[in-house]
Amino acid sequence: MRYEKSEKIYEVGKKVIPGGVNSPVRAFHSVDRTFPIFIKSGKESKVTDEDNNTYIDYICSWGPLILGHNHPEVNKAVKESLELGSSFGLPTKREIELAELVIKCYPSMDMVRFTTSGTEATMAAVRVARGFTGRNKILKFHGCYHGHSDSLLVSSGSGLLTDGYQDSNGITDGVLKDTLVTDFGDIKSVIKILEKENVACVIIEPIPANMGLINTKKEFLKELREVCTKYGTLLIFDEVISGFRLALGGAQEIFEITPDITTLGKIIGGGYPVGAFGGRREIMEMIAPIGRVYHAGTLSGNPIAVSAGIAVLTHLINKKEVFYKELEKKVDYLVEKVVKLSIKHEVPICINKIGSLFTIFFTEKNEVVTLKDSIESNTSHYSLYFNTLLDNGVVAPPSKYEAHFISSAHTYEDLDETVKIIDLAFEKISLDMKKN
Ligand SMILES: Cc1ncc(COP(=O)(O)O)c(C=O)c1O
């Protein structure tokens, strides 16, 4: 049996860890599997599971591994750092180095604070916005995920949608009351809300990737910037996924829009736990110990994680646009072939892509632009796609609400092999469509 060891590990795991996993999407529930694969190791574009099956990996740790698994430059930095000790609870020079690299790429930031996760970064950013404006309410968009802090878990996309619900239990009415939500792209409703309510901040994924990938219209972000400025509401760009992935300066560089606060994560830790939030000096100087907005962390700016981040950012900064162009070329190569396969097998799909991210929606629609479009895409076709790929050595995201990630370690042979397997998957979907 191909997944025998993974199944055995899961039997033990589910007794000691809820669902046997430490993050729900890893459980593979929405792709009709009763247990996940357990990963033993990763190298370049591939991961190997406990049964010694090897897969071309399109999860890439959900984004951090833009250089692929086990990159020698990252490993070298981590090993050197390890020799010096793990963590001190006192500042290190390396944190300043990483801060300087981040600020260099994000002109909207004069200062940056490090955390251990994207969740902490967005949670602290919202607190700072409340402290700065003296307002309580915040506004977010349906389907945008900003981590699992209480106030941001309302209508928050991928993980919850994957499990079939919109909001988490365990959040107080008070918190729910202070989180306003509207539709992504609906500037009229944003204006109405900001006119009526005292809103501290609008938080947004400038390119949403947690309801499947959705392409954003520049005009919407431009208007959002203007209306936030008009009403004294801070604009937070959550670039935990898009930061350093779409360009060195993330979505804000591509769209030429300056947010008040930016949150980062994933790539800036190179596979190790780092998040960050930053913005203008007057905002960031609200933070303790110089201001009265508290943010802290035993492992915030952990030297080993920070060293990994420095290695990755240095690599990206040295390669500049060429790096991103090459990644995009790979996605274009793959997507073009997948579209041809969909025509060959008469399987209706719509692919959204930007840079090194893409989502395949199984839908008759020509465009997927809203959360509703994404929800309405075919879940069982996605499941057939995922399972055929997994059984043949390719691991795609185990939910239709996520994006595929590509790294610089993915080769054109990997892409050709992936296309062959997608051919099989589409053949199965086509047969399934004829049956029904
Ligand atoms: C846009 C966005 N913001 C915040 C987060 C939370 O980051 P973390 O999982 O590191 O807490 C995520 C996680 O996927 C994310 O995609």
XYZ file of C-alpha atoms and ligand atoms in Angstrom:
452
model
C 0.000 0.000 0.000
C 1.496 3.312 -1.218
C 0.718 5.298 1.949
C 1.019 2.566 4.599
C 3.468 4.327 6.920
C 1.675 7.674 6.671
C -1.569 5.954 7.640
C 0.054 4.287 10.651
C 1.602 7.561 11.823
C -1.776 9.241 11.432
C -3.488 6.571 13.589
C -1.130 7.477 16.432
C -1.101 11.199 15.596
C -4.855 11.690 15.740
C -4.878 10.418 19.336
C -2.452 13.067 20.529
C -2.974 16.008 18.146
C -6.479 17.192 17.088
C -6.996 15.769 13.608
C -3.382 14.560 13.706
C -2.200 17.896 12.290
C -1.086 21.283 13.567
C -2.830 23.292 10.859
C -6.221 22.083 9.525
C -5.626 22.158 5.758
C -2.851 19.570 6.198
C -5.476 16.961 7.111
C -6.546 16.575 3.420
C -10.230 16.464 4.479
C -11.590 18.535 1.621
C -9.919 16.343 -0.991
C -11.682 13.225 0.236
C -8.746 11.572 1.981
C -8.958 10.048 5.415
C -5.344 10.810 6.321
C -2.548 13.040 5.024
C 0.927 12.090 3.837
C 3.614 12.620 6.460
C 6.733 14.245 5.054
C 10.187 12.983 5.937
C 12.380 15.317 3.914
C 12.553 17.884 1.137
C 15.149 18.717 -1.496
C 14.942 21.397 -4.185
C 11.506 21.071 -5.850
C 10.588 17.773 -4.202
C 9.414 16.285 -0.926
C 9.624 12.663 0.206
C 7.080 11.059 2.509
C 7.543 8.412 5.207
C 6.727 5.673 2.655
C 9.592 6.978 0.488
C 7.268 8.326 -2.215
C 8.743 11.434 -3.806
C 6.577 14.305 -5.058
C 7.101 17.470 -7.087
C 5.913 20.018 -4.554
C 3.551 22.901 -5.378
C 2.937 23.806 -1.729
C 6.486 24.920 -0.921
C 5.584 25.155 2.785
C 2.700 27.477 1.724
C 5.045 30.043 0.266
C 8.228 30.490 2.292
C 10.372 28.213 0.102
C 10.782 30.448 -2.931
C 14.282 28.955 -3.373
C 13.023 25.394 -2.923
C 13.701 22.899 -0.142
C 17.001 22.640 1.643
C 18.687 25.483 -0.237
C 22.469 25.437 0.379
C 22.735 29.204 1.054
C 19.961 29.028 3.640
C 21.410 25.882 5.201
C 24.841 27.496 5.462
C 23.418 30.568 7.203
C 21.399 28.419 9.603
C 24.350 26.140 10.429
C 26.621 29.118 11.118
C 23.957 30.657 13.300
C 23.369 27.382 15.133
C 27.013 27.266 16.163
C 26.538 30.586 17.965
C 23.544 29.469 20.025
C 19.807 29.160 19.518
C 18.156 32.160 21.143
C 19.147 34.735 23.736
C 16.145 36.855 24.676
C 18.478 39.782 24.051
C 18.932 41.645 20.783
C 21.328 40.471 18.073
C 22.997 42.347 15.233
C 21.348 40.017 12.711
C 17.854 41.364 13.497
C 19.017 44.841 12.484
C 20.529 43.432 9.281
C 17.227 41.776 8.327
C 15.313 44.969 9.194
C 17.589 46.973 6.895
C 17.076 44.496 4.041
C 13.286 44.616 4.442
C 13.125 48.414 4.630
C 15.357 48.709 1.561
C 12.742 46.819 -0.477
C 9.646 48.461 1.094
C 9.885 52.261 0.908
C 6.526 52.459 2.764
C 8.338 51.241 5.888
C 10.633 53.444 7.956
C 10.693 50.865 10.720
C 9.831 47.194 11.092
C 9.178 44.834 14.028
C 9.717 41.083 13.827
C 7.359 38.419 15.150
C 7.375 34.628 14.889
C 4.421 34.273 12.509
C 2.232 36.101 10.034
C -0.658 35.808 12.494
C 1.238 37.762 15.128
C 2.270 40.357 12.553
C -1.311 41.112 11.450
C -2.620 40.961 15.035
C -0.008 43.509 16.173
C -0.527 45.679 13.083
C -4.237 45.979 13.914
C -3.421 46.857 17.526
C -1.003 49.560 16.383
C -3.649 50.953 14.009
C -6.130 51.095 16.889
C -3.551 52.734 19.149
C -2.613 55.284 16.490
C -6.153 56.275 15.524
C -7.846 55.803 18.913
C -10.621 53.880 17.080
C -11.898 50.354 17.733
C -13.490 49.066 14.539
C -11.612 47.413 11.718
C -12.702 46.512 8.203
C -11.669 43.373 6.318
C -12.855 41.566 3.194
C -14.752 38.285 2.851
C -12.355 35.504 1.878
C -9.151 37.322 2.864
C -7.153 35.399 5.467
C -4.919 37.260 7.878
C -3.979 34.523 10.336
C -5.906 33.110 13.259
C -6.178 35.977 15.758
C -9.765 36.494 17.000
C -10.582 39.765 15.304
C -9.262 38.651 11.908
C -10.852 35.210 11.820
C -14.192 36.547 10.671
C -15.101 35.382 7.155
C -11.516 34.528 6.559
C -11.123 32.298 3.571
C -9.073 29.213 2.920
C -8.699 27.145 6.081
C -12.224 27.735 7.330
C -13.823 27.511 3.892
C -11.955 24.264 3.311
C -13.619 22.841 6.402
C -16.976 24.190 5.215
C -17.692 27.156 7.483
C -17.072 30.917 7.511
C -16.306 31.832 11.134
C -14.621 30.135 14.061
C -16.423 29.437 17.323
C -14.856 30.821 20.482
C -14.777 34.469 19.429
C -16.631 36.915 21.679
C -19.548 39.038 20.476
C -17.510 42.120 21.370
C -14.720 41.127 18.985
C -17.200 40.201 16.246
C -18.918 43.584 16.630
C -15.661 45.436 16.037
C -14.757 43.512 12.861
C -16.677 44.814 9.862
C -16.570 42.792 6.659
C -17.421 43.594 3.069
C -16.868 42.131 -0.397
C -13.446 42.293 -1.989
C -13.464 44.825 -4.809
C -16.647 46.602 -3.657
C -15.371 50.147 -3.184
C -18.888 51.590 -2.836
C -19.567 49.543 0.270
C -16.145 50.476 1.703
C -16.992 54.146 1.250
C -20.385 53.675 2.917
C -18.816 51.934 5.903
C -16.007 54.461 6.350
C -18.502 57.342 6.101
C -20.694 55.854 8.801
C -18.282 54.139 11.205
C -15.098 55.189 12.952
C -12.752 52.641 11.427
C -9.162 52.298 12.669
C -7.885 50.326 9.695
C -8.762 48.474 6.554
C -6.742 45.273 6.246
C -6.481 43.573 2.873
C -4.541 40.954 0.983
C -3.672 43.187 -1.988
C -3.668 40.017 -4.069
C -5.972 37.560 -2.317
C -4.581 34.034 -2.316
C -6.759 32.443 0.341
C -9.986 32.029 -1.636
C -7.970 30.614 -4.452
C -5.884 33.244 -6.202
C -7.916 36.285 -7.225
C -6.497 38.932 -9.557
C -6.963 42.426 -8.150
C -7.906 45.485 -10.155
C -5.402 48.297 -9.570
C -8.235 50.820 -9.627
C -9.848 49.212 -6.567
C -6.640 49.464 -4.531
C -6.080 53.039 -5.700
C -9.559 54.050 -4.622
C -9.152 52.172 -1.365
C -5.970 54.143 -0.667
C -7.751 57.419 -1.390
C -10.790 56.696 0.721
C -8.678 55.507 3.682
C -6.678 58.742 3.554
C -9.893 60.786 3.362
C -11.361 59.204 6.509
C -8.139 58.950 8.553
C -8.306 55.152 8.416
C -4.991 53.307 8.178
C -4.541 50.988 5.216
C -2.817 47.700 6.070
C -1.477 45.607 3.206
C -1.141 42.034 4.371
C 1.742 40.895 2.188
C 2.465 37.710 4.130
C 2.095 35.791 0.849
C 2.739 38.477 -1.782
C 5.741 40.076 -0.052
C 9.024 39.166 -1.775
C 7.056 36.653 -3.890
C 5.611 38.787 -6.674
C 8.450 41.290 -6.622
C 11.024 42.363 -4.040
C 8.625 45.109 -2.983
C 5.539 42.877 -3.149
C 2.114 43.944 -4.396
C 2.672 47.532 -3.302
C 5.581 47.779 -5.753
C 3.541 46.241 -8.575
C 0.473 48.419 -7.970
C 2.497 51.508 -6.947
C 0.389 52.036 -3.847
C 1.746 53.015 -0.439
C -0.016 51.409 2.506
C 0.309 52.812 6.026
C 1.318 49.470 7.506
C 2.599 46.309 5.800
C 2.667 42.824 7.241
C 5.111 40.187 6.043
C 5.922 36.553 6.845
C 6.728 33.329 4.995
C 9.639 34.239 2.626
C 11.307 36.607 5.113
C 11.995 33.592 7.337
C 13.170 31.308 4.521
C 11.255 28.337 5.979
C 11.854 29.315 9.604
C 9.376 31.203 11.802
C 9.521 34.946 11.119
C 6.776 37.507 10.588
C 7.036 41.292 10.447
C 4.995 44.467 10.464
C 6.237 47.896 9.539
C 5.226 51.341 8.415
C 5.857 55.054 8.769
C 7.995 56.188 11.701
C 5.174 58.089 13.451
C 3.058 54.902 13.438
C 5.818 52.514 14.454
C 6.954 54.800 17.264
C 3.632 54.017 18.968
C 5.132 50.627 19.872
C 6.661 49.760 23.269
C 9.232 50.511 24.606
C 9.012 53.970 23.015
C 5.207 54.045 22.791
C 2.207 52.631 24.627
C 1.131 49.915 22.155
C 2.501 46.651 23.441
C 4.123 44.048 21.254
C 6.640 41.427 22.409
C 7.784 37.831 21.884
C 10.199 35.403 23.561
C 11.349 34.212 20.147
C 10.583 37.380 18.118
C 13.535 37.975 15.807
C 15.002 34.573 16.672
C 18.619 34.630 15.434
C 18.480 31.336 13.528
C 15.237 32.222 11.750
C 16.520 35.730 11.052
C 19.733 34.297 9.564
C 17.682 32.134 7.197
C 15.682 35.230 6.230
C 18.840 37.239 5.545
C 20.158 34.452 3.291
C 16.943 34.334 1.230
C 16.488 38.099 0.928
C 20.155 38.552 0.003
C 19.738 35.944 -2.734
C 16.595 37.677 -4.063
C 18.106 41.174 -3.883
C 21.221 40.021 -5.753
C 19.189 38.402 -8.543
C 16.580 41.193 -8.721
C 13.963 41.175 -11.492
C 15.609 38.294 -13.391
C 14.673 35.953 -10.560
C 11.006 36.920 -10.669
C 10.869 36.888 -14.473
C 12.227 33.333 -14.541
C 9.657 32.158 -12.004
C 6.847 33.764 -13.955
C 8.099 32.162 -17.172
C 7.835 28.759 -15.521
C 4.251 29.406 -14.409
C 3.343 30.645 -17.904
C 4.903 27.505 -19.433
C 2.906 25.229 -17.151
C -0.370 27.145 -17.358
C -0.286 27.278 -21.158
C 0.010 23.500 -21.304
C -2.703 22.975 -18.687
C -5.096 25.161 -20.668
C -4.390 23.017 -23.778
C -5.131 19.873 -21.755
C -8.420 21.322 -20.555
C -9.420 21.890 -24.197
C -8.262 18.385 -25.180
C -10.329 16.742 -22.445
C -13.177 19.282 -22.506
C -12.717 19.959 -18.814
C -13.834 23.504 -18.065
C -11.285 25.435 -16.019
C -10.281 28.990 -15.279
C -6.718 29.667 -14.150
C -5.818 32.774 -12.193
C -2.103 33.498 -12.050
C 0.322 36.179 -11.042
C 4.085 35.821 -10.714
C 4.850 32.447 -9.170
C 1.305 31.822 -7.895
C -1.629 30.221 -9.647
C -4.954 28.516 -8.905
C -6.850 26.153 -11.182
C -10.597 26.615 -10.681
C -12.787 23.879 -12.130
C -15.584 26.062 -13.432
C -17.527 26.964 -16.565
C -16.974 30.655 -15.798
C -14.494 32.594 -17.921
C -13.447 34.653 -14.914
C -13.144 33.941 -11.204
C -13.190 37.333 -9.533
C -15.222 36.915 -6.361
C -15.354 34.639 -3.347
C -18.724 33.411 -4.641
C -17.135 32.385 -7.978
C -14.478 30.485 -6.072
C -16.963 28.751 -3.748
C -19.069 27.746 -6.750
C -16.144 26.093 -8.543
C -16.318 22.291 -8.639
C -14.984 20.738 -5.426
C -15.150 17.114 -6.544
C -13.218 17.859 -9.742
C -10.552 19.591 -7.658
C -10.453 16.537 -5.421
C -10.002 14.199 -8.426
C -7.255 16.500 -9.710
C -5.485 16.553 -6.327
C -5.731 12.798 -5.783
C -4.549 11.824 -9.263
C -1.574 14.120 -8.850
C -0.759 12.778 -5.388
C -0.989 9.147 -6.494
C 1.406 9.917 -9.345
C 4.050 11.944 -7.528
C 2.891 15.561 -7.509
C 1.623 17.347 -4.432
C -0.803 20.197 -5.151
C -2.546 22.250 -2.446
C -5.082 20.023 -0.663
C -7.864 22.595 -1.054
C -9.412 24.432 -3.978
C -9.156 27.648 -1.924
C -5.360 27.786 -1.993
C -2.744 28.841 -4.536
C -0.056 26.643 -6.093
C 3.449 27.939 -5.323
C 6.454 27.544 -7.604
C 10.091 27.888 -6.516
C 13.298 28.635 -8.390
C 14.226 24.974 -7.792
C 11.402 23.743 -10.064
C 12.933 22.613 -13.349
C 11.323 22.409 -16.783
C 11.549 18.594 -16.423
C 9.452 18.928 -13.260
C 6.934 21.022 -15.164
C 6.773 18.551 -18.075
C 6.294 15.656 -15.653
C 3.533 17.634 -13.900
C 1.799 18.267 -17.236
C 1.831 14.513 -17.990
C 0.114 13.806 -14.700
C -2.396 16.618 -15.093
C -3.238 15.001 -18.457
C -4.189 11.846 -16.519
C -6.171 13.865 -13.977
C -8.149 15.708 -16.662
C -8.862 12.402 -18.424
C -10.404 11.101 -15.192
C -12.407 14.286 -14.669
C -13.641 14.092 -18.251
C -14.798 10.476 -17.720
C -16.472 11.512 -14.472
C -18.312 14.316 -16.288
C -19.556 11.889 -18.934
C -20.803 9.480 -16.241
C -22.810 12.167 -14.466
C -2.168 36.597 3.726
C -1.827 35.888 5.006
N -1.741 36.603 6.140
C -1.416 36.021 7.311
C -1.181 34.671 7.390
C -0.821 34.036 8.693
O 0.517 33.661 8.708
P 1.003 32.478 9.657
O 0.413 31.217 9.128
O 2.507 32.539 9.535
O 0.543 32.792 11.028
C -1.270 33.892 6.231
C -1.026 32.438 6.279
O -1.151 31.720 5.333
C -1.613 34.515 5.015
O -1.738 33.815 3.877
